[in-house]
mmCIF file of C-alpha atoms and ligand atoms in Angstrom:
data_model
loop_
_atom_site.group_PDB
_atom_site.id
_atom_site.type_symbol
_atom_site.label_atom_id
_atom_site.label_comp_id
_atom_site.label_asym_id
_atom_site.label_seq_id
_atom_site.Cartn_x
_atom_site.Cartn_y
_atom_site.Cartn_z
ATOM 1 C CA UNK H 1 -10.873 12.024 -4.787
ATOM 2 C CA UNK H 2 -13.158 14.643 -6.357
ATOM 3 C CA UNK H 3 -16.059 13.503 -8.432
ATOM 4 C CA UNK H 4 -14.769 15.286 -11.456
ATOM 5 C CA UNK H 5 -11.038 14.062 -11.163
ATOM 6 C CA UNK H 6 -10.029 12.138 -14.370
ATOM 7 C CA UNK H 7 -7.069 10.477 -12.762
ATOM 8 C CA UNK H 8 -7.426 6.725 -11.936
ATOM 9 C CA UNK H 9 -6.742 6.096 -8.159
ATOM 10 C CA UNK H 10 -3.507 4.228 -8.564
ATOM 11 C CA UNK H 11 -1.986 4.707 -5.148
ATOM 12 C CA UNK H 12 -5.191 4.134 -3.277
ATOM 13 C CA UNK H 13 -6.248 0.945 -5.079
ATOM 14 C CA UNK H 14 -2.850 -0.761 -5.319
ATOM 15 C CA UNK H 15 -1.508 0.256 -1.936
ATOM 16 C CA UNK H 16 -0.720 -3.316 -0.981
ATOM 17 C CA UNK H 17 1.585 -3.519 -4.056
ATOM 18 C CA UNK H 18 3.339 -0.150 -3.657
ATOM 19 C CA UNK H 19 3.932 -0.161 0.141
ATOM 20 C CA UNK H 20 6.086 2.740 1.329
ATOM 21 C CA UNK H 21 7.556 3.374 -2.024
ATOM 22 C CA UNK H 22 6.171 6.841 -2.590
ATOM 23 C CA UNK H 23 7.493 8.182 0.727
ATOM 24 C CA UNK H 24 10.809 6.335 0.110
ATOM 25 C CA UNK H 25 11.043 7.909 -3.421
ATOM 26 C CA UNK H 26 10.191 11.368 -2.105
ATOM 27 C CA UNK H 27 12.803 11.512 0.611
ATOM 28 C CA UNK H 28 15.754 9.848 -1.285
ATOM 29 C CA UNK H 29 18.456 12.253 -2.320
ATOM 30 C CA UNK H 30 19.893 10.086 -5.138
ATOM 31 C CA UNK H 31 17.427 8.590 -7.564
ATOM 32 C CA UNK H 32 18.313 5.334 -8.954
ATOM 33 C CA UNK H 33 16.382 4.360 -11.866
ATOM 34 C CA UNK H 34 16.328 0.749 -12.709
ATOM 35 C CA UNK H 35 14.841 1.519 -16.165
ATOM 36 C CA UNK H 36 17.264 4.145 -17.214
ATOM 37 C CA UNK H 37 19.101 2.761 -20.321
ATOM 38 C CA UNK H 38 20.823 4.079 -23.483
ATOM 39 C CA UNK H 39 18.828 5.979 -26.024
ATOM 40 C CA UNK H 40 18.967 4.951 -29.666
ATOM 41 C CA UNK H 41 17.344 6.297 -32.882
ATOM 42 C CA UNK H 42 15.479 3.463 -34.695
ATOM 43 C CA UNK H 43 16.060 2.881 -38.449
ATOM 44 C CA UNK H 44 14.284 5.528 -40.235
ATOM 45 C CA UNK H 45 12.523 4.737 -43.655
ATOM 46 C CA UNK H 46 11.441 7.450 -45.988
ATOM 47 C CA UNK H 47 8.148 5.781 -47.524
ATOM 48 C CA UNK H 48 8.062 8.279 -50.423
ATOM 49 C CA UNK H 49 10.415 5.738 -51.953
ATOM 50 C CA UNK H 50 7.589 3.376 -52.330
ATOM 51 C CA UNK H 51 5.720 5.554 -54.856
ATOM 52 C CA UNK H 52 8.588 6.588 -56.784
ATOM 53 C CA UNK H 53 10.326 4.873 -59.806
ATOM 54 C CA UNK H 54 11.564 1.314 -59.759
ATOM 55 C CA UNK H 55 14.944 1.889 -58.420
ATOM 56 C CA UNK H 56 13.993 3.944 -55.352
ATOM 57 C CA UNK H 57 11.097 1.518 -54.793
ATOM 58 C CA UNK H 58 13.315 -1.476 -54.594
ATOM 59 C CA UNK H 59 15.726 0.454 -52.374
ATOM 60 C CA UNK H 60 12.936 1.477 -49.993
ATOM 61 C CA UNK H 61 11.505 -2.152 -49.929
ATOM 62 C CA UNK H 62 14.868 -3.326 -49.009
ATOM 63 C CA UNK H 63 15.227 -0.858 -46.302
ATOM 64 C CA UNK H 64 11.828 -1.986 -44.741
ATOM 65 C CA UNK H 65 12.776 -5.637 -44.773
ATOM 66 C CA UNK H 66 16.213 -5.129 -43.487
ATOM 67 C CA UNK H 67 14.854 -3.018 -40.491
ATOM 68 C CA UNK H 68 12.106 -5.747 -39.916
ATOM 69 C CA UNK H 69 14.411 -8.613 -39.797
ATOM 70 C CA UNK H 70 17.385 -6.933 -38.007
ATOM 71 C CA UNK H 71 15.513 -4.737 -35.560
ATOM 72 C CA UNK H 72 11.728 -5.800 -35.646
ATOM 73 C CA UNK H 73 11.022 -2.015 -34.877
ATOM 74 C CA UNK H 74 11.579 0.975 -37.352
ATOM 75 C CA UNK H 75 10.093 4.233 -38.009
ATOM 76 C CA UNK H 76 8.698 5.715 -41.039
ATOM 77 C CA UNK H 77 8.176 9.200 -42.442
ATOM 78 C CA UNK H 78 6.217 10.439 -45.393
ATOM 79 C CA UNK H 79 3.742 7.733 -44.493
ATOM 80 C CA UNK H 80 0.848 9.639 -46.021
ATOM 81 C CA UNK H 81 -0.945 10.625 -42.661
ATOM 82 C CA UNK H 82 -0.720 14.470 -42.298
ATOM 83 C CA UNK H 83 0.533 16.306 -39.325
ATOM 84 C CA UNK H 84 -2.955 17.853 -39.208
ATOM 85 C CA UNK H 85 -4.757 14.480 -38.728
ATOM 86 C CA UNK H 86 -2.083 13.418 -36.076
ATOM 87 C CA UNK H 87 -2.541 16.591 -34.182
ATOM 88 C CA UNK H 88 -6.468 16.390 -34.422
ATOM 89 C CA UNK H 89 -6.424 12.815 -33.205
ATOM 90 C CA UNK H 90 -4.262 13.733 -30.262
ATOM 91 C CA UNK H 91 -6.671 16.317 -29.318
ATOM 92 C CA UNK H 92 -9.491 13.871 -29.321
ATOM 93 C CA UNK H 93 -7.455 11.467 -27.405
ATOM 94 C CA UNK H 94 -6.791 14.015 -24.771
ATOM 95 C CA UNK H 95 -10.352 14.628 -24.530
ATOM 96 C CA UNK H 96 -11.492 11.202 -24.022
ATOM 97 C CA UNK H 97 -8.791 10.644 -21.068
ATOM 98 C CA UNK H 98 -9.849 13.944 -19.400
ATOM 99 C CA UNK H 99 -13.283 12.802 -18.633
ATOM 100 C CA UNK H 100 -14.051 12.072 -14.985
ATOM 101 C CA UNK H 101 -12.582 8.775 -13.983
ATOM 102 C CA UNK H 102 -15.992 7.608 -12.669
ATOM 103 C CA UNK H 103 -17.424 8.013 -16.095
ATOM 104 C CA UNK H 104 -14.558 6.287 -17.916
ATOM 105 C CA UNK H 105 -14.621 3.280 -15.460
ATOM 106 C CA UNK H 106 -18.341 2.858 -15.088
ATOM 107 C CA UNK H 107 -20.100 3.886 -18.275
ATOM 108 C CA UNK H 108 -20.223 2.350 -21.584
ATOM 109 C CA UNK H 109 -19.381 5.867 -22.979
ATOM 110 C CA UNK H 110 -19.060 4.878 -26.632
ATOM 111 C CA UNK H 111 -21.804 2.355 -27.133
ATOM 112 C CA UNK H 112 -19.062 -0.023 -28.178
ATOM 113 C CA UNK H 113 -17.948 -3.265 -26.754
ATOM 114 C CA UNK H 114 -18.123 -3.375 -23.043
ATOM 115 C CA UNK H 115 -14.994 -2.954 -21.057
ATOM 116 C CA UNK H 116 -12.935 -0.948 -23.699
ATOM 117 C CA UNK H 117 -11.471 1.120 -20.921
ATOM 118 C CA UNK H 118 -8.961 -0.388 -18.648
ATOM 119 C CA UNK H 119 -6.358 1.013 -16.058
ATOM 120 C CA UNK H 120 -3.639 -0.450 -13.807
ATOM 121 C CA UNK H 121 -3.256 -4.379 -13.641
ATOM 122 C CA UNK H 122 -6.052 -6.097 -11.660
ATOM 123 C CA UNK H 123 -4.388 -9.434 -11.800
ATOM 124 C CA UNK H 124 -0.819 -8.278 -10.874
ATOM 125 C CA UNK H 125 0.644 -10.065 -7.908
ATOM 126 C CA UNK H 126 3.930 -8.311 -8.088
ATOM 127 C CA UNK H 127 5.340 -4.825 -8.986
ATOM 128 C CA UNK H 128 6.788 -6.384 -12.163
ATOM 129 C CA UNK H 129 3.361 -7.380 -13.501
ATOM 130 C CA UNK H 130 1.986 -3.961 -13.034
ATOM 131 C CA UNK H 131 1.358 -1.294 -15.771
ATOM 132 C CA UNK H 132 0.991 2.359 -14.625
ATOM 133 C CA UNK H 133 -1.455 3.349 -17.592
ATOM 134 C CA UNK H 134 -4.853 3.675 -18.711
ATOM 135 C CA UNK H 135 -6.197 2.748 -21.997
ATOM 136 C CA UNK H 136 -9.195 2.554 -24.357
ATOM 137 C CA UNK H 137 -9.039 -0.542 -26.575
ATOM 138 C CA UNK H 138 -11.405 -0.190 -29.381
ATOM 139 C CA UNK H 139 -12.221 -3.117 -31.766
ATOM 140 C CA UNK H 140 -12.828 -1.406 -35.171
ATOM 141 C CA UNK H 141 -15.810 -3.837 -35.900
ATOM 142 C CA UNK H 142 -18.080 -0.790 -35.473
ATOM 143 C CA UNK H 143 -16.930 2.854 -35.500
ATOM 144 C CA UNK H 144 -20.658 4.042 -35.032
ATOM 145 C CA UNK H 145 -20.352 4.413 -31.213
ATOM 146 C CA UNK H 146 -17.171 6.393 -31.413
ATOM 147 C CA UNK H 147 -18.562 8.638 -34.011
ATOM 148 C CA UNK H 148 -21.426 9.508 -31.729
ATOM 149 C CA UNK H 149 -19.271 10.508 -28.922
ATOM 150 C CA UNK H 150 -16.597 12.334 -30.818
ATOM 151 C CA UNK H 151 -17.136 15.093 -33.325
ATOM 152 C CA UNK H 152 -18.564 13.686 -36.562
ATOM 153 C CA UNK H 153 -15.987 12.802 -39.131
ATOM 154 C CA UNK H 154 -13.875 12.088 -36.131
ATOM 155 C CA UNK H 155 -10.012 12.268 -36.885
ATOM 156 C CA UNK H 156 -9.683 8.997 -34.974
ATOM 157 C CA UNK H 157 -11.809 7.262 -37.485
ATOM 158 C CA UNK H 158 -9.956 9.006 -40.193
ATOM 159 C CA UNK H 159 -6.685 7.919 -38.829
ATOM 160 C CA UNK H 160 -7.779 4.424 -38.472
ATOM 161 C CA UNK H 161 -8.734 4.157 -42.138
ATOM 162 C CA UNK H 162 -5.504 5.692 -43.265
ATOM 163 C CA UNK H 163 -3.198 3.658 -41.086
ATOM 164 C CA UNK H 164 -5.038 0.368 -42.197
ATOM 165 C CA UNK H 165 -3.758 1.217 -45.678
ATOM 166 C CA UNK H 166 -0.213 1.751 -44.514
ATOM 167 C CA UNK H 167 -0.293 -1.565 -42.477
ATOM 168 C CA UNK H 168 -1.550 -3.371 -45.530
ATOM 169 C CA UNK H 169 1.077 -1.805 -47.729
ATOM 170 C CA UNK H 170 4.025 -2.533 -45.432
ATOM 171 C CA UNK H 171 2.844 -6.146 -44.927
ATOM 172 C CA UNK H 172 2.609 -6.702 -48.684
ATOM 173 C CA UNK H 173 5.971 -5.128 -49.070
ATOM 174 C CA UNK H 174 7.473 -7.462 -46.485
ATOM 175 C CA UNK H 175 5.834 -10.419 -48.039
ATOM 176 C CA UNK H 176 7.159 -9.520 -51.573
ATOM 177 C CA UNK H 177 10.606 -9.178 -50.167
ATOM 178 C CA UNK H 178 10.341 -12.918 -49.096
ATOM 179 C CA UNK H 179 9.584 -13.851 -52.622
ATOM 180 C CA UNK H 180 5.893 -14.066 -52.404
ATOM 181 C CA UNK H 181 5.169 -12.432 -55.871
ATOM 182 C CA UNK H 182 1.392 -11.806 -55.558
ATOM 183 C CA UNK H 183 0.326 -12.733 -52.151
ATOM 184 C CA UNK H 184 -3.274 -12.095 -51.439
ATOM 185 C CA UNK H 185 -2.949 -13.342 -47.823
ATOM 186 C CA UNK H 186 -3.189 -9.946 -46.161
ATOM 187 C CA UNK H 187 -5.849 -8.502 -48.344
ATOM 188 C CA UNK H 188 -7.985 -11.671 -47.718
ATOM 189 C CA UNK H 189 -7.635 -12.068 -43.975
ATOM 190 C CA UNK H 190 -7.013 -8.578 -42.576
ATOM 191 C CA UNK H 191 -9.903 -6.192 -42.868
ATOM 192 C CA UNK H 192 -10.277 -2.847 -41.256
ATOM 193 C CA UNK H 193 -12.970 -4.536 -39.073
ATOM 194 C CA UNK H 194 -10.501 -7.193 -37.772
ATOM 195 C CA UNK H 195 -8.008 -4.523 -36.557
ATOM 196 C CA UNK H 196 -7.785 -2.731 -33.018
ATOM 197 C CA UNK H 197 -6.925 0.699 -31.897
ATOM 198 C CA UNK H 198 -5.529 1.259 -28.517
ATOM 199 C CA UNK H 199 -5.216 4.750 -27.018
ATOM 200 C CA UNK H 200 -2.745 4.675 -24.196
ATOM 201 C CA UNK H 201 -2.110 7.133 -21.405
ATOM 202 C CA UNK H 202 0.812 7.044 -19.013
ATOM 203 C CA UNK H 203 0.035 9.315 -16.171
ATOM 204 C CA UNK H 204 3.064 11.079 -14.387
ATOM 205 C CA UNK H 205 4.117 8.527 -11.893
ATOM 206 C CA UNK H 206 5.638 9.397 -8.352
ATOM 207 C CA UNK H 207 7.423 5.824 -8.265
ATOM 208 C CA UNK H 208 8.437 6.060 -11.836
ATOM 209 C CA UNK H 209 11.921 4.334 -11.260
ATOM 210 C CA UNK H 210 10.253 1.263 -9.825
ATOM 211 C CA UNK H 211 6.978 0.718 -11.926
ATOM 212 C CA UNK H 212 6.493 0.117 -15.623
ATOM 213 C CA UNK H 213 4.093 2.267 -17.838
ATOM 214 C CA UNK H 214 3.516 -0.960 -19.761
ATOM 215 C CA UNK H 215 4.997 -4.345 -18.800
ATOM 216 C CA UNK H 216 7.497 -6.039 -21.143
ATOM 217 C CA UNK H 217 5.544 -7.923 -23.952
ATOM 218 C CA UNK H 218 5.331 -8.609 -27.610
ATOM 219 C CA UNK H 219 2.291 -7.697 -29.692
ATOM 220 C CA UNK H 220 -0.145 -10.578 -30.663
ATOM 221 C CA UNK H 221 -0.786 -9.239 -34.289
ATOM 222 C CA UNK H 222 0.831 -9.048 -37.679
ATOM 223 C CA UNK H 223 2.142 -5.552 -37.104
ATOM 224 C CA UNK H 224 1.689 -2.627 -35.043
ATOM 225 C CA UNK H 225 1.667 1.051 -35.978
ATOM 226 C CA UNK H 226 2.509 3.361 -33.164
ATOM 227 C CA UNK H 227 2.022 7.083 -32.878
ATOM 228 C CA UNK H 228 3.577 8.589 -29.833
ATOM 229 C CA UNK H 229 4.133 12.060 -28.462
ATOM 230 C CA UNK H 230 7.391 13.694 -27.878
ATOM 231 C CA UNK H 231 7.792 12.591 -24.213
ATOM 232 C CA UNK H 232 9.534 9.216 -24.819
ATOM 233 C CA UNK H 233 9.361 6.063 -22.586
ATOM 234 C CA UNK H 234 9.193 3.265 -25.227
ATOM 235 C CA UNK H 235 12.126 0.652 -24.747
ATOM 236 C CA UNK H 236 12.956 -2.502 -26.652
ATOM 237 C CA UNK H 237 15.094 -5.474 -26.360
ATOM 238 C CA UNK H 238 18.138 -5.480 -28.594
ATOM 239 C CA UNK H 239 20.869 -8.014 -28.454
ATOM 240 C CA UNK H 240 19.888 -8.858 -24.858
ATOM 241 C CA UNK H 241 19.845 -5.266 -23.640
ATOM 242 C CA UNK H 242 16.941 -2.831 -23.197
ATOM 243 C CA UNK H 243 17.396 0.433 -25.173
ATOM 244 C CA UNK H 244 15.202 3.442 -25.195
ATOM 245 C CA UNK H 245 13.613 4.834 -28.346
ATOM 246 C CA UNK H 246 14.205 8.509 -29.144
ATOM 247 C CA UNK H 247 11.014 10.013 -30.472
ATOM 248 C CA UNK H 248 10.979 11.531 -33.871
ATOM 249 C CA UNK H 249 8.270 14.261 -34.491
ATOM 250 C CA UNK H 250 5.463 12.965 -36.779
ATOM 251 C CA UNK H 251 7.218 9.611 -37.434
ATOM 252 C CA UNK H 252 5.312 6.482 -36.944
ATOM 253 C CA UNK H 253 6.827 3.492 -35.389
ATOM 254 C CA UNK H 254 6.248 0.146 -36.882
ATOM 255 C CA UNK H 255 6.972 -3.077 -35.144
ATOM 256 C CA UNK H 256 6.430 -6.650 -36.183
ATOM 257 C CA UNK H 257 4.177 -8.809 -34.168
ATOM 258 C CA UNK H 258 3.901 -12.409 -33.311
ATOM 259 C CA UNK H 259 1.740 -13.477 -36.276
ATOM 260 C CA UNK H 260 4.247 -12.092 -38.796
ATOM 261 C CA UNK H 261 7.023 -13.800 -37.052
ATOM 262 C CA UNK H 262 5.218 -17.102 -37.347
ATOM 263 C CA UNK H 263 4.035 -16.526 -40.917
ATOM 264 C CA UNK H 264 7.470 -15.681 -42.176
ATOM 265 C CA UNK H 265 9.070 -18.389 -40.275
ATOM 266 C CA UNK H 266 11.072 -16.190 -38.021
ATOM 267 C CA UNK H 267 12.699 -13.899 -40.836
ATOM 268 C CA UNK H 268 10.998 -10.765 -39.370
ATOM 269 C CA UNK H 269 11.262 -10.491 -35.588
ATOM 270 C CA UNK H 270 8.500 -9.840 -32.939
ATOM 271 C CA UNK H 271 10.663 -7.929 -30.409
ATOM 272 C CA UNK H 272 9.869 -7.574 -26.736
ATOM 273 C CA UNK H 273 9.254 -3.900 -25.664
ATOM 274 C CA UNK H 274 7.981 -2.130 -22.658
ATOM 275 C CA UNK H 275 7.112 1.460 -21.474
ATOM 276 C CA UNK H 276 8.592 3.362 -18.695
ATOM 277 C CA UNK H 277 6.815 6.153 -16.851
ATOM 278 C CA UNK H 278 7.859 9.752 -16.210
ATOM 279 C CA UNK H 279 7.789 11.354 -12.800
ATOM 280 C CA UNK H 280 6.902 14.757 -14.038
ATOM 281 C CA UNK H 281 4.883 14.469 -17.120
ATOM 282 C CA UNK H 282 1.953 12.318 -18.619
ATOM 283 C CA UNK H 283 2.595 10.634 -22.087
ATOM 284 C CA UNK H 284 0.213 9.546 -24.862
ATOM 285 C CA UNK H 285 0.353 6.995 -27.510
ATOM 286 C CA UNK H 286 -1.989 5.270 -29.907
ATOM 287 C CA UNK H 287 -1.262 1.845 -31.043
ATOM 288 C CA UNK H 288 -2.926 0.362 -34.220
ATOM 289 C CA UNK H 289 -2.899 -3.527 -34.280
ATOM 290 C CA UNK H 290 -3.157 -4.971 -37.723
ATOM 291 C CA UNK H 291 -4.886 -8.335 -37.149
ATOM 292 C CA UNK H 292 -6.592 -10.894 -39.172
ATOM 293 C CA UNK H 293 -10.125 -12.304 -38.664
ATOM 294 C CA UNK H 294 -10.274 -14.786 -35.734
ATOM 295 C CA UNK H 295 -10.566 -17.860 -37.846
ATOM 296 C CA UNK H 296 -7.580 -17.216 -39.975
ATOM 297 C CA UNK H 297 -4.905 -19.903 -40.021
ATOM 298 C CA UNK H 298 -1.495 -18.765 -39.254
ATOM 299 C CA UNK H 299 1.230 -20.953 -40.668
ATOM 300 C CA UNK H 300 4.464 -20.453 -42.541
ATOM 301 C CA UNK H 301 4.154 -18.972 -46.115
ATOM 302 C CA UNK H 302 6.819 -21.321 -47.235
ATOM 303 C CA UNK H 303 6.244 -25.040 -47.779
ATOM 304 C CA UNK H 304 9.754 -25.940 -46.971
ATOM 305 C CA UNK H 305 9.821 -26.226 -43.152
ATOM 306 C CA UNK H 306 8.234 -24.274 -40.262
ATOM 307 C CA UNK H 307 9.397 -23.426 -36.915
ATOM 308 C CA UNK H 308 5.909 -23.241 -35.361
ATOM 309 C CA UNK H 309 2.924 -25.306 -35.357
ATOM 310 C CA UNK H 310 -0.106 -23.843 -37.128
ATOM 311 C CA UNK H 311 -2.820 -22.078 -35.192
ATOM 312 C CA UNK H 312 -5.773 -19.836 -35.853
ATOM 313 C CA UNK H 313 -5.552 -16.224 -34.349
ATOM 314 C CA UNK H 314 -8.354 -17.229 -32.044
ATOM 315 C CA UNK H 315 -6.357 -20.063 -30.588
ATOM 316 C CA UNK H 316 -3.260 -17.864 -30.097
ATOM 317 C CA UNK H 317 -5.388 -15.178 -28.382
ATOM 318 C CA UNK H 318 -6.934 -17.637 -26.104
ATOM 319 C CA UNK H 319 -3.601 -19.336 -25.209
ATOM 320 C CA UNK H 320 -2.097 -15.896 -24.470
ATOM 321 C CA UNK H 321 -5.083 -15.020 -22.166
ATOM 322 C CA UNK H 322 -4.757 -18.434 -20.377
ATOM 323 C CA UNK H 323 -1.130 -17.901 -19.853
ATOM 324 C CA UNK H 324 -1.461 -14.480 -18.560
ATOM 325 C CA UNK H 325 -4.151 -15.812 -16.207
ATOM 326 C CA UNK H 326 -2.143 -18.635 -14.791
ATOM 327 C CA UNK H 327 1.467 -17.357 -14.993
ATOM 328 C CA UNK H 328 1.045 -13.697 -14.708
ATOM 329 C CA UNK H 329 2.732 -13.023 -17.984
ATOM 330 C CA UNK H 330 2.469 -14.008 -21.809
ATOM 331 C CA UNK H 331 4.532 -16.997 -23.088
ATOM 332 C CA UNK H 332 3.666 -16.192 -26.705
ATOM 333 C CA UNK H 333 5.059 -17.960 -29.731
ATOM 334 C CA UNK H 334 7.307 -20.199 -27.645
ATOM 335 C CA UNK H 335 4.150 -22.281 -26.933
ATOM 336 C CA UNK H 336 3.857 -23.022 -30.565
ATOM 337 C CA UNK H 337 7.330 -24.198 -31.350
ATOM 338 C CA UNK H 338 7.421 -27.622 -33.205
HETATM 339 O O1 LIG P 20 3.044 3.350 -25.617
HETATM 340 C C1 LIG P 20 3.868 2.711 -26.294
HETATM 341 O O2 LIG P 20 5.000 3.245 -26.630
HETATM 342 C C2 LIG P 20 3.730 1.341 -26.597
HETATM 343 C C3 LIG P 20 2.315 0.637 -26.482
HETATM 344 C C4 LIG P 20 2.420 -0.711 -26.736
HETATM 345 O O3 LIG P 20 3.398 -1.434 -26.667
HETATM 346 C C5 LIG P 20 1.220 -1.458 -26.951
HETATM 347 O O4 LIG P 20 0.145 -0.745 -26.803
HETATM 348 O O5 LIG P 20 1.134 -2.544 -27.260
HETATM 349 FE FE1 LIG P 21 3.066 -3.354 -27.574
#
């Protein structure tokens, strides 16, 4: 590997896991792809309805709640984040990943929390636990380090600010639809500093028919807002089958996370999703995780009955980490069923 190469050494490092697959894939005439599934368009919600008159507003709120309960995943347009900011953020993202690998892996480039860069899956014992991707995972407790690295008044920072408002707005809307007239839950517990931003890059993959870009999982937050490029690769579980999400330019994808599912007692669904890689091109995405502070108690909004035991966000995170360490995968909310 050249010193300046930005590509993580997947094949060399994980040789034991991949065996002869690269050669097999190269010489095969017919390419069977176990991840190739039907493509769907997610429900699309035009958020301009939220700022219009009462009638449109109610329609828009209903469309959001319907999508969150029936799909757990939907896309939004007219979300208030300009094409220009999205494009400038993407440029910064590419710049980050194009740094030499040794620098990404060995240096605390951003002066932020340690270990914010990760690649591959060091604990994977089988191919099914492996993710062919690299990521920068930023806690948003402190944007200072990031600001020092990127150009001042960074578009990443601007995006994080705007997307926080969007997440808060959608959470409030979903809560209102459940009949919570004036809930202050999200305002009180979810602050910009308790959220996370993860920039993902999925390098082109010579064994893409056999390895995930991101293993199947649900998100451990209230909701996630995803900005993806035009390549595609995100798939989700729907009625017991995997389906592939068709990218829509400039739309943002919203998905319900585990905490929301627990809070609303299962009305809105945290859906399993995964990413598949591409043999020819790289793909970029940015996930914003709308999270509460660690000590926030997560329990059903309704006094009536609740499916899950109560837990703090910290307890949930720790349990997820322990399960991944001991079983190789996340068990998630099933652990907290009453
Ligand atoms: O890159 C994607 O499309 C999805 C990423 C994702 O699921 C995550 O970061 O949790
Ligand atoms: Fe996810």
